Amino acid sequence: MLSPQDQLTELVRALESDQHVFATDPLLITEKLQGEDGTPIQKLHRRASRIDSNGALARVLGKIDGRIKGIMIVMSVVWCLSGFLGLFTLLQSNVVNFFYVLVCLLGFHTIMLGGWLVMTLINRDQQAPSWFASFVSPSYLIRGKDDVTKAAVDLYERQLQHSGMRWYLGRFSHQLWLATLTGMLLAIIFLLIVRQYSFSWESTLLSDQALVSLTQILGWLPSMVGFDVPDSTAIAQSRLVTDAMPLSVARQWAGLLVGSLLMYGIVPRAIAWAFCALMFRRKKMRLDIKQPCYQKIINFWQRHVVDADDFTEASVPIAPKAAVSAGKKLVALLEYPSDQQTWWQSGLEKSESIENFGIVDDREDMARLKDYLDEHPVQVLLGIHSKALPDRGTLRKLDQIAAHATDGLIVQLLSDTQPLTDTDLTPNDAPIDKQAVRYQQWQTALSARKIGLVDVNY
């Protein structure tokens, strides 16, 4: 899951997108943080904490997190008690079969641990089972129809679907097994303190030597950490015991039982729990600051505030002023029609030597225009609509016309009665004064080609 600070930051983002009214104005907090030091994530965390000045959002998140952890603690306690009571019931007789008790203690546990290890190796990148997300779903743990509760529940639901949650589920599963084994260990220690047991062994299929060898193999690891285990003589004396055995021999068998539970049960399960905890930390869900909302805030913080005396405005390319010749003119529109039939009259004085070529759009229009320019020395006035984008294709047409115009090419930018929409601009264009943005784009393109621009109010 996300860290508490990341959760609060994500919750603030989700509520901002739903136009939620916070305790403190987010815009004011964002502006104040612009001059503060820190990494983007640190400042986003700080911003979320200040927006949640009354702690209402943090309390909802804390309530959900507390209830999920509470369920896990209660289940661990129940599993511990079940292990204690199960073994307490099993060891009611004073004479017990050692291998029978050992299989009851570790048989199913060992099978489940081996199965988990195999499934982990096979399904390395598999998500957590859907039943787990349903089992600990926050919608069952907290009731509320307000915006904050709904957004917090949705946030936890998204976290439960993350691929790293499979390690969270593995850690929880191992935690329950550890609780069960701990309950068994406590029951064994308690019963060995208050009662004296005799341990025996027997088998129908296995030979005596096989069981002796098995016992010695089982006792190797517990003996390495200091547990007293039965020797060959004690093992031989314990076959088919029905009455009380010597206390020293009984203690050796008790040491082997406790040592086996620790070394073959609790320790391997604790290692698996630690492995899942480590993998969960490595695969932990992180705050994605590449989201547009966060990027917009970070870009605002990265703007530098300077004094007016120190500020030098960067020069923008400006197209040269058009020089209108006294000769014959040819007017044409590039790709887009104009609402005004005589659009060129705002840029040229009335003259009888003006020929209207019409719209230049496809290849046939370009070929016809170039043939005309090659035969007639005229100055071309090209009208470019405000919706025309100065892309490669359009600028290639512009360059071809300039190359064939004997008396030069001048451009007049035509405004539109309809404002530009978002689809008319590129993603990098500012949403403010969109026609002015497009006007500056053409200024840059004409300046690079040294093509004159007719001075008309845009």
Short mmCIF file of C-alpha atoms in Angstrom, two decimals:
data_model
loop_
_atom_site.label_atom_id
_atom_site.label_comp_id
_atom_site.label_asym_id
_atom_site.label_seq_id
_atom_site.Cartn_x
_atom_site.Cartn_y
_atom_site.Cartn_z
CA MET A 1 0.00 0.00 0.00
CA LEU A 2 0.95 3.64 -0.22
CA SER A 3 2.59 5.28 2.75
CA PRO A 4 0.27 7.40 4.94
CA GLN A 5 1.64 10.62 3.41
CA ASP A 6 1.20 9.27 -0.11
CA GLN A 7 -2.34 8.17 0.72
CA LEU A 8 -3.23 11.64 1.96
CA THR A 9 -1.69 13.23 -1.13
CA GLU A 10 -3.62 10.91 -3.46
CA LEU A 11 -6.84 11.52 -1.54
CA VAL A 12 -6.40 15.28 -1.90
CA ARG A 13 -5.81 14.84 -5.64
CA ALA A 14 -8.94 12.72 -6.04
CA LEU A 15 -11.08 15.20 -4.11
CA GLU A 16 -9.66 18.15 -6.06
CA SER A 17 -10.78 16.55 -9.31
CA ASP A 18 -14.31 16.31 -7.82
CA GLN A 19 -14.30 20.01 -6.85
CA HIS A 20 -14.34 19.22 -3.12
CA VAL A 21 -14.27 22.15 -0.69
CA PHE A 22 -11.30 21.72 1.67
CA ALA A 23 -10.61 23.24 5.06
CA THR A 24 -7.89 25.38 3.44
CA ASP A 25 -7.78 26.76 -0.09
CA PRO A 26 -5.47 24.50 -2.21
CA LEU A 27 -4.52 27.39 -4.52
CA LEU A 28 -3.31 29.48 -1.60
CA ILE A 29 -1.24 26.60 -0.21
CA THR A 30 0.24 25.88 -3.64
CA GLU A 31 1.33 29.49 -4.06
CA LYS A 32 2.91 29.63 -0.60
CA LEU A 33 4.90 26.45 -1.25
CA GLN A 34 6.46 27.89 -4.41
CA GLY A 35 9.21 29.62 -2.46
CA GLU A 36 9.91 26.74 -0.05
CA ASP A 37 12.73 24.23 -0.39
CA GLY A 38 12.30 20.48 -0.81
CA THR A 39 11.90 17.77 -3.40
CA PRO A 40 8.67 17.66 -5.42
CA ILE A 41 7.36 14.69 -3.41
CA GLN A 42 8.18 16.39 -0.10
CA LYS A 43 6.37 19.53 -1.19
CA LEU A 44 3.38 17.54 -2.42
CA HIS A 45 3.20 15.82 0.98
CA ARG A 46 3.47 19.20 2.70
CA ARG A 47 0.78 20.62 0.46
CA ALA A 48 -1.65 17.78 1.23
CA SER A 49 -1.06 18.10 4.99
CA ARG A 50 -1.72 21.84 4.92
CA ILE A 51 -4.82 21.51 2.78
CA ASP A 52 -6.11 18.99 5.36
CA SER A 53 -5.54 21.52 8.14
CA ASN A 54 -8.34 20.15 10.32
CA GLY A 55 -7.17 16.54 9.91
CA ALA A 56 -10.52 15.31 8.56
CA LEU A 57 -9.00 13.45 5.61
CA ALA A 58 -6.24 11.89 7.70
CA ARG A 59 -8.81 10.67 10.25
CA VAL A 60 -10.83 8.85 7.58
CA LEU A 61 -7.71 7.19 6.18
CA GLY A 62 -6.55 6.31 9.70
CA LYS A 63 -9.94 4.80 10.52
CA ILE A 64 -9.85 2.51 7.47
CA ASP A 65 -6.23 1.52 8.06
CA GLY A 66 -6.89 0.89 11.75
CA ARG A 67 -9.86 -1.37 11.04
CA ILE A 68 -7.95 -3.42 8.48
CA LYS A 69 -5.07 -3.89 10.91
CA GLY A 70 -7.56 -4.62 13.69
CA ILE A 71 -9.08 -7.46 11.70
CA MET A 72 -5.64 -8.92 11.12
CA ILE A 73 -4.74 -8.70 14.82
CA VAL A 74 -8.02 -10.34 15.87
CA MET A 75 -7.51 -13.13 13.36
CA SER A 76 -3.95 -13.67 14.60
CA VAL A 77 -5.17 -13.95 18.18
CA VAL A 78 -7.90 -16.42 17.15
CA TRP A 79 -5.37 -18.55 15.24
CA CYS A 80 -3.03 -18.50 18.22
CA LEU A 81 -5.79 -19.66 20.55
CA SER A 82 -6.83 -22.38 18.10
CA GLY A 83 -3.24 -23.70 18.01
CA PHE A 84 -3.03 -23.64 21.79
CA LEU A 85 -6.36 -25.41 22.29
CA GLY A 86 -5.71 -27.92 19.50
CA LEU A 87 -2.43 -29.09 20.97
CA PHE A 88 -3.82 -28.96 24.50
CA THR A 89 -6.51 -31.40 23.39
CA LEU A 90 -3.98 -33.61 21.60
CA LEU A 91 -1.70 -34.03 24.63
CA GLN A 92 -4.27 -35.24 27.15
CA SER A 93 -2.71 -38.70 27.52
CA ASN A 94 0.43 -39.12 29.66
CA VAL A 95 1.94 -41.49 27.07
CA VAL A 96 2.05 -39.99 23.56
CA ASN A 97 3.29 -41.26 20.23
CA PHE A 98 6.10 -38.90 19.30
CA PHE A 99 5.79 -39.17 15.51
CA TYR A 100 2.01 -38.88 15.62
CA VAL A 101 2.24 -35.64 17.59
CA LEU A 102 5.00 -34.34 15.30
CA VAL A 103 2.93 -35.00 12.17
CA CYS A 104 -0.06 -33.23 13.77
CA LEU A 105 2.18 -30.27 14.56
CA LEU A 106 4.10 -29.88 11.32
CA GLY A 107 2.54 -32.13 8.66
CA PHE A 108 -0.07 -29.81 7.15
CA HIS A 109 2.10 -26.77 7.88
CA THR A 110 5.00 -28.22 5.87
CA ILE A 111 2.73 -29.10 2.93
CA MET A 112 1.28 -25.56 2.85
CA LEU A 113 4.70 -23.95 3.12
CA GLY A 114 6.02 -26.07 0.26
CA GLY A 115 2.95 -25.24 -1.83
CA TRP A 116 3.42 -21.52 -1.20
CA LEU A 117 7.07 -21.76 -2.25
CA VAL A 118 6.17 -23.54 -5.51
CA MET A 119 3.40 -21.07 -6.36
CA THR A 120 5.72 -18.15 -5.63
CA LEU A 121 8.30 -19.46 -8.08
CA ILE A 122 5.65 -20.09 -10.76
CA ASN A 123 3.56 -16.93 -10.43
CA ARG A 124 6.13 -14.23 -9.74
CA ASP A 125 4.20 -11.24 -11.11
CA GLN A 126 0.67 -12.40 -10.39
CA GLN A 127 -1.68 -10.05 -8.60
CA ALA A 128 -3.22 -10.80 -5.23
CA PRO A 129 -6.31 -13.05 -5.41
CA SER A 130 -9.53 -11.11 -5.82
CA TRP A 131 -11.07 -12.77 -2.77
CA PHE A 132 -8.51 -11.08 -0.55
CA ALA A 133 -9.45 -7.64 -1.87
CA SER A 134 -13.11 -8.49 -1.22
CA PHE A 135 -12.35 -9.84 2.24
CA VAL A 136 -10.65 -6.66 3.49
CA SER A 137 -12.63 -4.28 1.28
CA PRO A 138 -12.96 -0.89 3.04
CA SER A 139 -16.57 -0.67 1.86
CA TYR A 140 -17.39 -3.34 4.48
CA LEU A 141 -15.37 -1.64 7.19
CA ILE A 142 -16.57 1.95 7.05
CA ARG A 143 -19.93 3.44 6.29
CA GLY A 144 -20.45 6.88 4.85
CA LYS A 145 -21.88 8.56 1.78
CA ASP A 146 -19.88 11.79 1.96
CA ASP A 147 -17.28 12.64 -0.68
CA VAL A 148 -14.30 12.07 1.60
CA THR A 149 -15.36 8.56 2.64
CA LYS A 150 -16.17 7.52 -0.92
CA ALA A 151 -12.85 8.84 -2.23
CA ALA A 152 -10.93 7.13 0.61
CA VAL A 153 -12.67 3.80 -0.06
CA ASP A 154 -11.90 4.07 -3.78
CA LEU A 155 -8.27 4.84 -2.94
CA TYR A 156 -7.94 1.68 -0.81
CA GLU A 157 -9.72 -0.39 -3.46
CA ARG A 158 -7.13 0.69 -6.04
CA GLN A 159 -4.31 -0.18 -3.67
CA LEU A 160 -5.72 -3.66 -3.04
CA GLN A 161 -5.62 -4.32 -6.80
CA HIS A 162 -1.91 -3.46 -7.04
CA SER A 163 0.45 -6.30 -8.00
CA GLY A 164 2.53 -5.80 -4.85
CA MET A 165 -0.44 -6.78 -2.70
CA ARG A 166 0.28 -10.47 -3.34
CA TRP A 167 3.27 -10.08 -1.03
CA TYR A 168 1.06 -8.33 1.49
CA LEU A 169 -1.30 -11.31 1.36
CA GLY A 170 1.66 -13.71 1.71
CA ARG A 171 2.91 -11.84 4.75
CA PHE A 172 -0.53 -11.96 6.33
CA SER A 173 -0.85 -15.70 5.62
CA HIS A 174 2.53 -16.41 7.21
CA GLN A 175 1.54 -14.23 10.15
CA LEU A 176 -1.49 -16.46 10.80
CA TRP A 177 0.65 -19.59 10.58
CA LEU A 178 3.17 -18.07 12.99
CA ALA A 179 0.34 -17.29 15.38
CA THR A 180 -0.88 -20.90 15.19
CA LEU A 181 2.59 -22.34 15.73
CA THR A 182 3.22 -19.93 18.59
CA GLY A 183 0.01 -21.09 20.25
CA MET A 184 1.18 -24.70 19.88
CA LEU A 185 4.57 -23.84 21.34
CA LEU A 186 2.99 -22.13 24.32
CA ALA A 187 0.73 -25.15 24.86
CA ILE A 188 3.69 -27.59 24.73
CA ILE A 189 5.75 -25.54 27.16
CA PHE A 190 2.82 -25.17 29.54
CA LEU A 191 1.95 -28.89 29.49
CA LEU A 192 5.59 -29.99 29.86
CA ILE A 193 5.87 -27.76 32.92
CA VAL A 194 2.77 -29.06 34.71
CA ARG A 195 2.71 -32.71 33.55
CA GLN A 196 5.16 -35.55 33.04
CA TYR A 197 4.92 -37.31 29.67
CA SER A 198 6.30 -40.52 28.31
CA PHE A 199 7.13 -40.65 24.57
CA SER A 200 6.93 -43.78 22.46
CA TRP A 201 7.14 -44.67 18.81
CA GLU A 202 5.94 -47.58 16.67
CA SER A 203 5.26 -48.37 13.02
CA THR A 204 3.70 -51.12 10.93
CA LEU A 205 5.39 -50.38 7.63
CA LEU A 206 8.73 -48.87 8.66
CA SER A 207 11.49 -50.90 10.30
CA ASP A 208 12.91 -50.03 13.68
CA GLN A 209 16.23 -48.99 12.12
CA ALA A 210 14.42 -46.64 9.71
CA LEU A 211 12.66 -44.87 12.58
CA VAL A 212 15.91 -44.67 14.57
CA SER A 213 17.66 -43.08 11.58
CA LEU A 214 14.72 -40.71 11.03
CA THR A 215 14.82 -39.63 14.66
CA GLN A 216 18.55 -38.94 14.48
CA ILE A 217 18.10 -36.91 11.30
CA LEU A 218 15.32 -34.87 12.91
CA GLY A 219 17.47 -34.24 15.96
CA TRP A 220 20.48 -32.93 14.03
CA LEU A 221 19.26 -29.35 13.53
CA PRO A 222 17.73 -28.87 17.03
CA SER A 223 20.93 -30.25 18.59
CA MET A 224 22.93 -27.64 16.64
CA VAL A 225 21.17 -24.83 18.51
CA GLY A 226 21.44 -26.45 21.95
CA PHE A 227 18.37 -28.65 22.35
CA ASP A 228 18.83 -31.96 24.18
CA VAL A 229 17.78 -34.78 21.81
CA PRO A 230 17.53 -38.57 22.43
CA ASP A 231 20.55 -40.70 21.66
CA SER A 232 20.47 -44.21 20.19
CA THR A 233 19.93 -45.85 23.59
CA ALA A 234 17.04 -43.54 24.47
CA ILE A 235 15.44 -44.13 21.09
CA ALA A 236 15.62 -47.92 21.54
CA GLN A 237 14.14 -47.72 25.05
CA SER A 238 11.16 -45.67 23.84
CA ARG A 239 9.71 -48.22 21.46
CA LEU A 240 6.18 -49.24 22.48
CA VAL A 241 6.38 -47.56 25.90
CA THR A 242 3.12 -47.80 27.84
CA ASP A 243 4.15 -46.64 31.33
CA ALA A 244 6.24 -43.85 32.81
CA MET A 245 9.80 -43.66 31.42
CA PRO A 246 12.95 -42.26 33.08
CA LEU A 247 12.76 -38.47 33.45
CA SER A 248 16.09 -37.92 31.64
CA VAL A 249 14.85 -39.80 28.57
CA ALA A 250 11.49 -37.98 28.61
CA ARG A 251 13.32 -34.63 28.68
CA GLN A 252 15.34 -35.61 25.64
CA TRP A 253 12.18 -36.40 23.70
CA ALA A 254 10.58 -33.18 24.93
CA GLY A 255 13.63 -31.23 23.76
CA LEU A 256 13.37 -32.84 20.32
CA LEU A 257 9.65 -32.01 20.12
CA VAL A 258 10.12 -28.35 21.07
CA GLY A 259 13.25 -28.03 18.92
CA SER A 260 11.48 -29.55 15.89
CA LEU A 261 8.56 -27.15 16.28
CA LEU A 262 10.96 -24.22 16.41
CA MET A 263 13.48 -25.23 13.75
CA TYR A 264 11.13 -26.92 11.26
CA GLY A 265 8.01 -24.85 11.90
CA ILE A 266 8.43 -21.39 13.35
CA VAL A 267 11.85 -20.51 11.88
CA PRO A 268 11.02 -21.42 8.22
CA ARG A 269 7.68 -19.64 8.49
CA ALA A 270 9.36 -16.56 10.00
CA ILE A 271 11.86 -16.54 7.12
CA ALA A 272 8.97 -16.71 4.62
CA TRP A 273 7.22 -13.87 6.47
CA ALA A 274 10.38 -11.73 6.35
CA PHE A 275 10.83 -12.49 2.64
CA CYS A 276 7.26 -11.39 1.86
CA ALA A 277 7.72 -8.26 3.96
CA LEU A 278 10.91 -7.41 2.06
CA MET A 279 9.30 -8.03 -1.35
CA PHE A 280 6.26 -6.00 -0.36
CA ARG A 281 8.52 -3.10 0.54
CA ARG A 282 10.33 -3.39 -2.79
CA LYS A 283 7.10 -3.72 -4.79
CA LYS A 284 5.32 -1.17 -2.70
CA MET A 285 2.97 1.19 -4.50
CA ARG A 286 4.58 4.57 -5.06
CA LEU A 287 3.09 8.00 -5.63
CA ASP A 288 2.96 8.65 -9.38
CA ILE A 289 4.01 12.29 -9.71
CA LYS A 290 3.85 12.02 -13.52
CA GLN A 291 0.09 12.43 -13.40
CA PRO A 292 -1.07 15.66 -15.09
CA CYS A 293 -2.39 17.11 -11.84
CA TYR A 294 0.95 16.73 -10.06
CA GLN A 295 2.93 17.87 -13.10
CA LYS A 296 0.91 21.06 -13.30
CA ILE A 297 1.64 21.84 -9.65
CA ILE A 298 5.35 20.99 -9.96
CA ASN A 299 5.72 23.12 -13.09
CA PHE A 300 4.15 26.03 -11.23
CA TRP A 301 6.64 25.61 -8.37
CA GLN A 302 9.55 25.52 -10.79
CA ARG A 303 8.79 28.96 -12.17
CA HIS A 304 11.38 31.45 -10.93
CA VAL A 305 10.21 34.70 -9.40
CA VAL A 306 12.53 37.62 -10.25
CA ASP A 307 12.58 41.33 -9.51
CA ALA A 308 11.38 43.70 -12.17
CA ASP A 309 14.80 45.39 -12.34
CA ASP A 310 16.52 42.06 -12.94
CA PHE A 311 14.01 40.71 -15.44
CA THR A 312 14.97 40.63 -19.08
CA GLU A 313 12.20 39.50 -21.35
CA ALA A 314 13.30 36.99 -23.96
CA SER A 315 12.92 38.35 -27.47
CA VAL A 316 10.42 36.57 -29.68
CA PRO A 317 10.84 36.22 -33.44
CA ILE A 318 9.02 38.91 -35.42
CA ALA A 319 8.35 38.74 -39.14
CA PRO A 320 9.67 41.68 -41.21
CA LYS A 321 7.19 44.34 -42.28
CA ALA A 322 5.86 43.69 -45.76
CA ALA A 323 7.15 45.94 -48.53
CA VAL A 324 4.33 46.37 -51.06
CA SER A 325 5.58 46.88 -54.61
CA ALA A 326 3.97 49.18 -57.16
CA GLY A 327 3.54 46.47 -59.75
CA LYS A 328 0.86 43.90 -60.42
CA LYS A 329 -0.40 41.81 -57.50
CA LEU A 330 -1.75 38.29 -57.24
CA VAL A 331 -3.78 37.43 -54.17
CA ALA A 332 -4.45 33.88 -53.05
CA LEU A 333 -5.70 32.02 -49.98
CA LEU A 334 -3.66 29.18 -48.49
CA GLU A 335 -5.83 26.09 -47.83
CA TYR A 336 -8.68 27.85 -45.96
CA PRO A 337 -11.41 30.14 -47.39
CA SER A 338 -12.09 33.58 -45.96
CA ASP A 339 -15.37 35.04 -44.71
CA GLN A 340 -14.54 38.31 -46.50
CA GLN A 341 -14.75 38.33 -50.29
CA THR A 342 -12.21 41.16 -50.61
CA TRP A 343 -9.98 40.33 -47.67
CA TRP A 344 -6.89 41.85 -49.32
CA GLN A 345 -8.31 45.40 -49.27
CA SER A 346 -7.25 45.76 -45.60
CA GLY A 347 -3.64 45.19 -46.60
CA LEU A 348 -3.39 46.75 -50.04
CA GLU A 349 -4.50 50.03 -51.47
CA LYS A 350 -7.19 49.88 -54.09
CA SER A 351 -5.61 49.07 -57.40
CA GLU A 352 -6.78 47.78 -60.73
CA SER A 353 -3.76 45.51 -61.09
CA ILE A 354 -4.89 42.85 -58.60
CA GLU A 355 -5.75 39.32 -59.72
CA ASN A 356 -7.57 36.94 -57.37
CA PHE A 357 -6.21 33.42 -57.79
CA GLY A 358 -8.56 31.85 -55.25
CA ILE A 359 -7.62 29.04 -52.83
CA VAL A 360 -4.35 27.12 -53.10
CA ASP A 361 -4.88 23.73 -51.50
CA ASP A 362 -4.04 20.55 -53.39
CA ARG A 363 -1.23 19.64 -55.80
CA GLU A 364 -3.18 20.77 -58.87
CA ASP A 365 -3.65 24.22 -57.35
CA MET A 366 0.05 24.46 -56.56
CA ALA A 367 1.08 23.35 -60.04
CA ARG A 368 -1.29 25.85 -61.66
CA LEU A 369 -0.03 28.67 -59.43
CA LYS A 370 3.63 27.91 -60.08
CA ASP A 371 3.04 27.83 -63.84
CA TYR A 372 1.33 31.21 -63.64
CA LEU A 373 4.10 32.74 -61.54
CA ASP A 374 6.76 31.46 -63.91
CA GLU A 375 5.04 33.30 -66.79
CA HIS A 376 3.95 36.51 -65.02
CA PRO A 377 6.20 38.73 -62.86
CA VAL A 378 3.85 39.58 -59.98
CA GLN A 379 4.04 40.11 -56.25
CA VAL A 380 2.03 37.49 -54.36
CA LEU A 381 -0.11 38.40 -51.39
CA LEU A 382 -0.94 35.16 -49.60
CA GLY A 383 -3.79 35.15 -47.13
CA ILE A 384 -3.35 32.63 -44.32
CA HIS A 385 -6.28 31.76 -42.10
CA SER A 386 -5.88 31.78 -38.31
CA LYS A 387 -6.74 28.06 -38.24
CA ALA A 388 -3.89 27.15 -40.58
CA LEU A 389 -1.16 25.33 -38.68
CA PRO A 390 2.46 26.11 -39.69
CA ASP A 391 3.35 22.48 -40.09
CA ARG A 392 5.81 20.96 -42.55
CA GLY A 393 3.31 20.56 -45.39
CA THR A 394 2.00 24.11 -45.14
CA LEU A 395 5.46 25.64 -44.86
CA ARG A 396 6.64 23.59 -47.87
CA LYS A 397 3.86 25.18 -49.94
CA LEU A 398 4.90 28.59 -48.63
CA ASP A 399 8.51 28.00 -49.65
CA GLN A 400 7.50 26.89 -53.16
CA ILE A 401 5.36 29.96 -53.71
CA ALA A 402 8.17 32.23 -52.48
CA ALA A 403 10.62 30.55 -54.84
CA HIS A 404 8.40 31.15 -57.91
CA ALA A 405 7.17 34.68 -57.07
CA THR A 406 9.35 36.98 -59.18
CA ASP A 407 8.46 40.21 -57.36
CA GLY A 408 8.38 38.59 -53.95
CA LEU A 409 5.89 37.12 -51.50
CA ILE A 410 4.12 38.86 -48.66
CA VAL A 411 1.67 37.33 -46.19
CA GLN A 412 -1.49 38.61 -44.56
CA LEU A 413 -2.82 36.72 -41.51
CA LEU A 414 -6.60 36.54 -41.48
CA SER A 415 -8.50 36.47 -38.19
CA ASP A 416 -11.62 34.41 -37.64
CA THR A 417 -14.94 35.34 -36.13
CA GLN A 418 -15.00 31.91 -34.44
CA PRO A 419 -12.43 31.41 -31.66
CA LEU A 420 -9.93 28.59 -31.91
CA THR A 421 -10.85 25.39 -30.09
CA ASP A 422 -8.53 23.02 -28.23
CA THR A 423 -8.38 20.74 -31.27
CA ASP A 424 -7.00 23.57 -33.39
CA LEU A 425 -3.89 23.90 -31.25
CA THR A 426 -1.03 21.61 -30.45
CA PRO A 427 -0.70 20.18 -26.89
CA ASN A 428 2.08 22.67 -26.12
CA ASP A 429 -0.09 25.71 -26.87
CA ALA A 430 -1.30 27.74 -23.93
CA PRO A 431 -5.05 27.75 -23.35
CA ILE A 432 -5.10 31.57 -23.02
CA ASP A 433 -5.57 33.80 -26.11
CA LYS A 434 -5.27 30.96 -28.59
CA GLN A 435 -5.38 33.14 -31.71
CA ALA A 436 -2.45 35.12 -30.35
CA VAL A 437 -0.54 31.87 -29.88
CA ARG A 438 -1.15 30.88 -33.50
CA TYR A 439 -0.25 34.41 -34.64
CA GLN A 440 3.11 34.13 -32.88
CA GLN A 441 3.72 30.73 -34.44
CA TRP A 442 3.35 32.27 -37.89
CA GLN A 443 5.51 35.22 -36.85
CA THR A 444 8.28 32.75 -36.02
CA ALA A 445 7.90 30.85 -39.30
CA LEU A 446 7.86 34.01 -41.44
CA SER A 447 10.80 35.50 -39.56
CA ALA A 448 12.91 32.44 -40.27
CA ARG A 449 12.11 32.76 -44.01
CA LYS A 450 12.34 36.57 -44.11
CA ILE A 451 8.88 36.80 -45.63
CA GLY A 452 7.16 40.12 -45.03
CA LEU A 453 3.95 40.35 -43.04
CA VAL A 454 1.25 42.86 -43.94
CA ASP A 455 0.61 45.12 -40.93
CA VAL A 456 -3.08 44.50 -40.25
CA ASN A 457 -4.74 44.46 -36.81
CA TYR A 458 -5.04 40.79 -35.92
#
